[in-house]
Amino acid sequence: QLQLQESGPGVVKPSETLSLTCTVSGGSISTTGNPFYWGWIRQPPGRGLEYLGAVDHLGSAYQKTSLKSRVTISVDTSKNQFSLKLRSVTAADTAVYYCTRVVNTGEGGRGYLDSWGQGALVIVSS
Amino acid sequence: DIVMTQSPDSLAVSLGERATINCKSSQSVLYSGDNRNYFAWYQQKPGQPPKLLINWSSIRESGVPDRFSGSGSATDFTLTISSLQAEDVAVYHCQQYSSFPPTFGQGTKVEIK
C-alpha cells in the first residue's frame, strides 16, 4: 500500500525558506507512462485546502501562479522523494502541509488526489 | 482560477437521515472532448488528511460505502449521504481538476443532530 510521509522543520522564521520533503514508500515515483503527479497541498488552521503545485517523475513542475515566484517543487527519484521549498515566508504561510499523489487527468499538473500523507504543521514565527 | 463554493457551511443531520451537500463552480468543469466532469469529493475527519471519496463527479473510490453518492454536471454538483452514520461526521470538500490549479471548496462540516 502506498504511503507518503512529510518531514521538515515545524517552525520557520519569517522571511526564511520553508523546506519539506515527502518520502514515498510502497510504490515508486517513477511509474512508466507518467500516470501520476506528486503534489503539495496546504491547509491553514480552520480553513480550506490550497493546491500549491505538483511535479512528475521527470522533474517537470507546475506551481500555482500566485506563488510561482516563491515555490519550488522538485523530485529525487533515486530516493523516491519529492520536495517543496517556499521562500520568504510570512505568518500567512502557517498551515498543515500535505504531500499527495495526484492522478494525472491531463496536461499541466492537474488531477484528483488519491493518496495523502498525514500532514506536517509548519508555523511561521520568530 | 476556478472558484468552488459549497453550501451549506455546516449541517446537522439525525442518524439514519439523508445529508446533502452542494458545490458550485464558477466555470464548467465538464470537458466536451470526453463528456466527463473533472470533479471530486473528499472526506476529512478531525486530525486526519482528506480521503478521496468520489472522482469524475460520481465514481466511488474502492471501499467507499454505497451510502455516499455524487451527482451533477458542469457547474452544479451534489454529495448525498443516504443514511448518516456516526462515522460520517467530518468535513467534506469538493475539488475541480478541470484546469490548473485544481481548486477546492471551503468545506462543509457534517455533524449529528
Short mmCIF file of C-alpha atoms in Angstrom, two decimals:
data_model
loop_
_atom_site.label_atom_id
_atom_site.label_comp_id
_atom_site.label_asym_id
_atom_site.label_seq_id
_atom_site.Cartn_x
_atom_site.Cartn_y
_atom_site.Cartn_z
CA GLN A 1 0.00 0.00 0.00
CA LEU A 2 1.33 3.41 -0.96
CA GLN A 3 2.41 5.60 1.93
CA LEU A 4 3.59 9.20 1.92
CA GLN A 5 5.34 10.90 4.82
CA GLU A 6 6.21 14.57 5.16
CA SER A 7 9.31 15.67 7.03
CA GLY A 8 10.87 19.01 7.84
CA PRO A 9 11.06 21.75 10.47
CA GLY A 10 7.89 22.55 12.37
CA VAL A 11 8.84 26.20 12.89
CA VAL A 12 10.27 28.61 10.34
CA LYS A 13 11.19 32.24 10.93
CA PRO A 14 9.57 34.99 8.89
CA SER A 15 11.42 35.80 5.63
CA GLU A 16 13.18 32.43 5.67
CA THR A 17 12.58 29.35 3.50
CA LEU A 18 10.18 26.55 4.37
CA SER A 19 11.55 23.19 3.21
CA LEU A 20 9.61 19.93 3.31
CA THR A 21 10.36 16.51 1.88
CA CYS A 22 7.90 13.75 1.12
CA THR A 23 9.14 10.16 1.22
CA VAL A 24 7.11 7.68 -0.78
CA SER A 25 7.02 4.01 0.22
CA GLY A 26 5.09 1.03 -1.04
CA GLY A 27 5.40 2.25 -4.62
CA SER A 28 7.73 4.05 -6.99
CA ILE A 29 7.58 7.68 -8.01
CA SER A 30 8.99 6.59 -11.38
CA THR A 31 5.95 4.86 -12.85
CA THR A 32 6.05 4.13 -16.56
CA GLY A 33 3.68 6.21 -18.62
CA ASN A 34 3.52 9.11 -16.16
CA PRO A 35 0.11 8.30 -14.68
CA PHE A 36 0.79 10.39 -11.59
CA TYR A 37 1.99 13.74 -10.41
CA TRP A 38 3.34 14.30 -6.92
CA GLY A 39 1.76 17.30 -5.28
CA TRP A 40 1.72 19.63 -2.30
CA ILE A 41 -1.45 20.93 -0.65
CA ARG A 42 -1.72 23.16 2.39
CA GLN A 43 -4.47 23.89 4.88
CA PRO A 44 -4.23 26.91 7.19
CA PRO A 45 -5.72 26.26 10.65
CA GLY A 46 -9.51 26.06 10.44
CA ARG A 47 -9.54 26.83 6.72
CA GLY A 48 -9.83 25.15 3.33
CA LEU A 49 -7.37 23.34 1.09
CA GLU A 50 -4.96 25.06 -1.30
CA TYR A 51 -3.15 23.30 -4.14
CA LEU A 52 0.42 24.61 -4.28
CA GLY A 53 1.72 22.60 -7.20
CA ALA A 54 3.00 19.27 -8.42
CA VAL A 55 5.91 17.55 -10.15
CA ASP A 56 6.16 14.49 -12.36
CA HIS A 57 8.86 11.83 -12.17
CA LEU A 58 10.80 13.53 -14.97
CA GLY A 59 11.06 16.71 -12.93
CA SER A 60 8.51 18.84 -14.79
CA ALA A 61 6.95 21.08 -12.14
CA TYR A 62 3.72 23.04 -12.10
CA GLN A 63 3.27 25.73 -9.46
CA LYS A 64 0.25 27.83 -8.60
CA THR A 65 0.73 31.13 -10.41
CA SER A 66 0.23 33.37 -7.39
CA LEU A 67 3.01 31.51 -5.56
CA LYS A 68 5.24 30.76 -8.51
CA SER A 69 7.91 33.28 -7.55
CA ARG A 70 8.27 31.71 -4.10
CA VAL A 71 7.68 27.99 -4.70
CA THR A 72 10.00 25.29 -5.98
CA ILE A 73 8.85 21.68 -6.25
CA SER A 74 11.39 19.04 -7.18
CA VAL A 75 11.78 15.28 -7.34
CA ASP A 76 14.59 12.87 -6.44
CA THR A 77 13.69 9.53 -7.95
CA SER A 78 16.83 7.86 -6.59
CA LYS A 79 15.47 8.44 -3.06
CA ASN A 80 11.79 8.09 -4.01
CA GLN A 81 11.21 11.56 -2.61
CA PHE A 82 9.86 14.90 -3.72
CA SER A 83 10.27 18.27 -2.06
CA LEU A 84 8.73 21.67 -1.51
CA LYS A 85 10.57 24.93 -0.93
CA LEU A 86 8.62 28.09 -0.10
CA ARG A 87 10.73 31.22 0.16
CA SER A 88 10.17 34.46 2.07
CA VAL A 89 7.53 33.03 4.36
CA THR A 90 5.15 35.10 6.47
CA ALA A 91 2.60 34.24 9.13
CA ALA A 92 0.09 33.66 6.32
CA ASP A 93 2.08 30.58 5.32
CA THR A 94 1.36 28.88 8.65
CA ALA A 95 -0.53 25.71 7.73
CA VAL A 96 -0.61 21.95 7.67
CA TYR A 97 1.28 20.89 4.54
CA TYR A 98 0.26 17.64 2.86
CA CYS A 99 2.11 15.71 0.19
CA THR A 100 -0.13 13.79 -2.16
CA ARG A 101 -0.25 11.54 -5.16
CA VAL A 102 -2.16 13.21 -7.98
CA VAL A 103 -3.80 11.02 -10.57
CA ASN A 104 -2.86 12.57 -13.90
CA THR A 105 -6.03 13.55 -15.74
CA GLY A 106 -4.47 15.83 -18.32
CA GLU A 107 -1.68 18.22 -19.05
CA GLY A 108 -0.29 20.67 -16.62
CA GLY A 109 -0.11 19.05 -13.23
CA ARG A 110 -3.80 18.60 -12.55
CA GLY A 111 -5.82 15.68 -11.32
CA TYR A 112 -7.53 14.25 -8.28
CA LEU A 113 -5.64 13.25 -5.15
CA ASP A 114 -5.89 9.57 -4.29
CA SER A 115 -3.23 9.24 -1.60
CA TRP A 116 -2.20 11.69 1.13
CA GLY A 117 0.48 11.98 3.77
CA GLN A 118 -0.57 12.61 7.36
CA GLY A 119 0.43 16.25 7.08
CA ALA A 120 3.10 18.43 8.67
CA LEU A 121 2.19 21.51 10.68
CA VAL A 122 4.55 24.37 9.87
CA ILE A 123 4.33 27.50 11.99
CA VAL A 124 5.94 30.71 10.82
CA SER A 125 7.11 32.55 13.89
CA SER A 126 10.15 34.37 15.17
CA ASP B 1 -8.65 30.19 -11.02
CA ILE B 2 -11.99 28.40 -10.84
CA VAL B 3 -13.83 29.27 -7.62
CA MET B 4 -15.66 26.44 -5.86
CA THR B 5 -18.44 27.38 -3.45
CA GLN B 6 -20.03 24.84 -1.14
CA SER B 7 -23.34 25.07 0.68
CA PRO B 8 -24.16 24.92 3.46
CA ASP B 9 -21.04 25.63 5.51
CA SER B 10 -22.31 23.17 8.10
CA LEU B 11 -25.28 20.91 8.69
CA ALA B 12 -26.59 18.70 11.46
CA VAL B 13 -28.47 15.56 10.49
CA SER B 14 -30.05 12.83 12.60
CA LEU B 15 -28.57 9.36 12.45
CA GLY B 16 -30.08 7.42 9.57
CA GLU B 17 -31.28 10.55 7.79
CA ARG B 18 -30.10 11.97 4.49
CA ALA B 19 -27.36 14.59 4.25
CA THR B 20 -26.96 16.69 1.12
CA ILE B 21 -24.03 18.95 0.30
CA ASN B 22 -23.87 21.19 -2.74
CA CYS B 23 -20.92 22.57 -4.65
CA LYS B 24 -20.99 25.16 -7.41
CA SER B 25 -18.07 26.01 -9.69
CA SER B 26 -17.53 29.42 -11.29
CA GLN B 27 -16.87 27.73 -14.65
CA SER B 28 -17.99 24.48 -16.17
CA VAL B 29 -15.76 21.50 -15.32
CA LEU B 30 -17.39 19.33 -17.97
CA TYR B 31 -14.98 18.63 -20.81
CA SER B 32 -16.77 18.17 -24.10
CA GLY B 33 -13.95 16.07 -25.54
CA ASP B 34 -14.73 13.14 -23.27
CA ASN B 35 -18.02 14.25 -21.69
CA ARG B 36 -16.60 13.84 -18.20
CA ASN B 37 -16.85 16.14 -15.23
CA TYR B 38 -13.41 16.80 -13.75
CA PHE B 39 -14.72 16.90 -10.20
CA ALA B 40 -14.08 15.09 -6.92
CA TRP B 41 -15.32 14.87 -3.32
CA TYR B 42 -13.17 14.27 -0.22
CA GLN B 43 -13.94 13.45 3.42
CA GLN B 44 -11.73 14.83 6.19
CA LYS B 45 -12.17 13.55 9.73
CA PRO B 46 -10.70 15.52 12.65
CA GLY B 47 -6.92 15.31 12.82
CA GLN B 48 -6.70 13.32 9.59
CA PRO B 49 -5.82 14.13 5.99
CA PRO B 50 -8.61 14.26 3.42
CA LYS B 51 -9.68 10.98 1.88
CA LEU B 52 -10.86 10.68 -1.70
CA LEU B 53 -14.50 9.56 -1.83
CA ILE B 54 -15.65 10.22 -5.38
CA ASN B 55 -13.98 11.18 -8.64
CA TRP B 56 -15.33 12.06 -12.08
CA SER B 57 -18.31 13.52 -10.15
CA SER B 58 -19.97 10.16 -9.46
CA ILE B 59 -17.42 7.32 -9.32
CA ARG B 60 -16.95 5.98 -5.79
CA GLU B 61 -13.44 5.03 -4.78
CA SER B 62 -12.89 1.41 -3.86
CA GLY B 63 -14.07 0.72 -0.31
CA VAL B 64 -16.32 3.79 -0.03
CA PRO B 65 -19.75 2.76 1.30
CA ASP B 66 -22.57 2.98 -1.21
CA ARG B 67 -24.49 5.36 1.03
CA PHE B 68 -22.22 8.02 -0.47
CA SER B 69 -23.21 9.17 -3.94
CA GLY B 70 -22.20 12.03 -6.20
CA SER B 71 -24.27 13.69 -8.87
CA GLY B 72 -24.41 16.79 -11.01
CA SER B 73 -22.72 18.18 -14.08
CA ALA B 74 -20.96 21.24 -15.49
CA THR B 75 -21.20 23.76 -12.62
CA ASP B 76 -23.52 22.20 -10.03
CA PHE B 77 -22.74 19.10 -8.02
CA THR B 78 -24.17 17.28 -5.01
CA LEU B 79 -22.81 14.80 -2.49
CA THR B 80 -25.50 12.75 -0.80
CA ILE B 81 -25.12 10.56 2.25
CA SER B 82 -28.28 8.49 2.10
CA SER B 83 -28.33 7.33 5.72
CA LEU B 84 -25.95 9.20 8.00
CA GLN B 85 -23.80 7.08 10.29
CA ALA B 86 -21.81 8.25 13.30
CA GLU B 87 -18.54 7.62 11.45
CA ASP B 88 -19.57 10.07 8.72
CA VAL B 89 -19.01 13.07 10.99
CA ALA B 90 -16.39 15.02 9.05
CA VAL B 91 -15.69 17.98 6.82
CA TYR B 92 -16.42 17.35 3.15
CA HIS B 93 -14.52 19.14 0.38
CA CYS B 94 -15.26 19.42 -3.30
CA GLN B 95 -12.50 19.86 -5.89
CA GLN B 96 -12.27 20.63 -9.58
CA TYR B 97 -9.39 19.33 -11.69
CA SER B 98 -10.57 20.70 -15.00
CA SER B 99 -7.97 23.44 -15.05
CA PHE B 100 -4.77 24.33 -13.25
CA PRO B 101 -4.56 24.95 -10.42
CA PRO B 102 -7.04 22.44 -9.06
CA THR B 103 -9.20 24.28 -6.54
CA PHE B 104 -11.31 23.27 -3.57
CA GLY B 105 -14.48 24.44 -1.93
CA GLN B 106 -14.31 25.90 1.56
CA GLY B 107 -15.58 22.68 3.13
CA THR B 108 -18.88 21.61 4.71
CA LYS B 109 -18.95 20.30 8.27
CA VAL B 110 -21.40 17.45 8.89
CA GLU B 111 -22.49 16.75 12.46
CA ILE B 112 -25.04 14.58 14.21
CA LYS B 113 -28.24 16.29 15.32
#
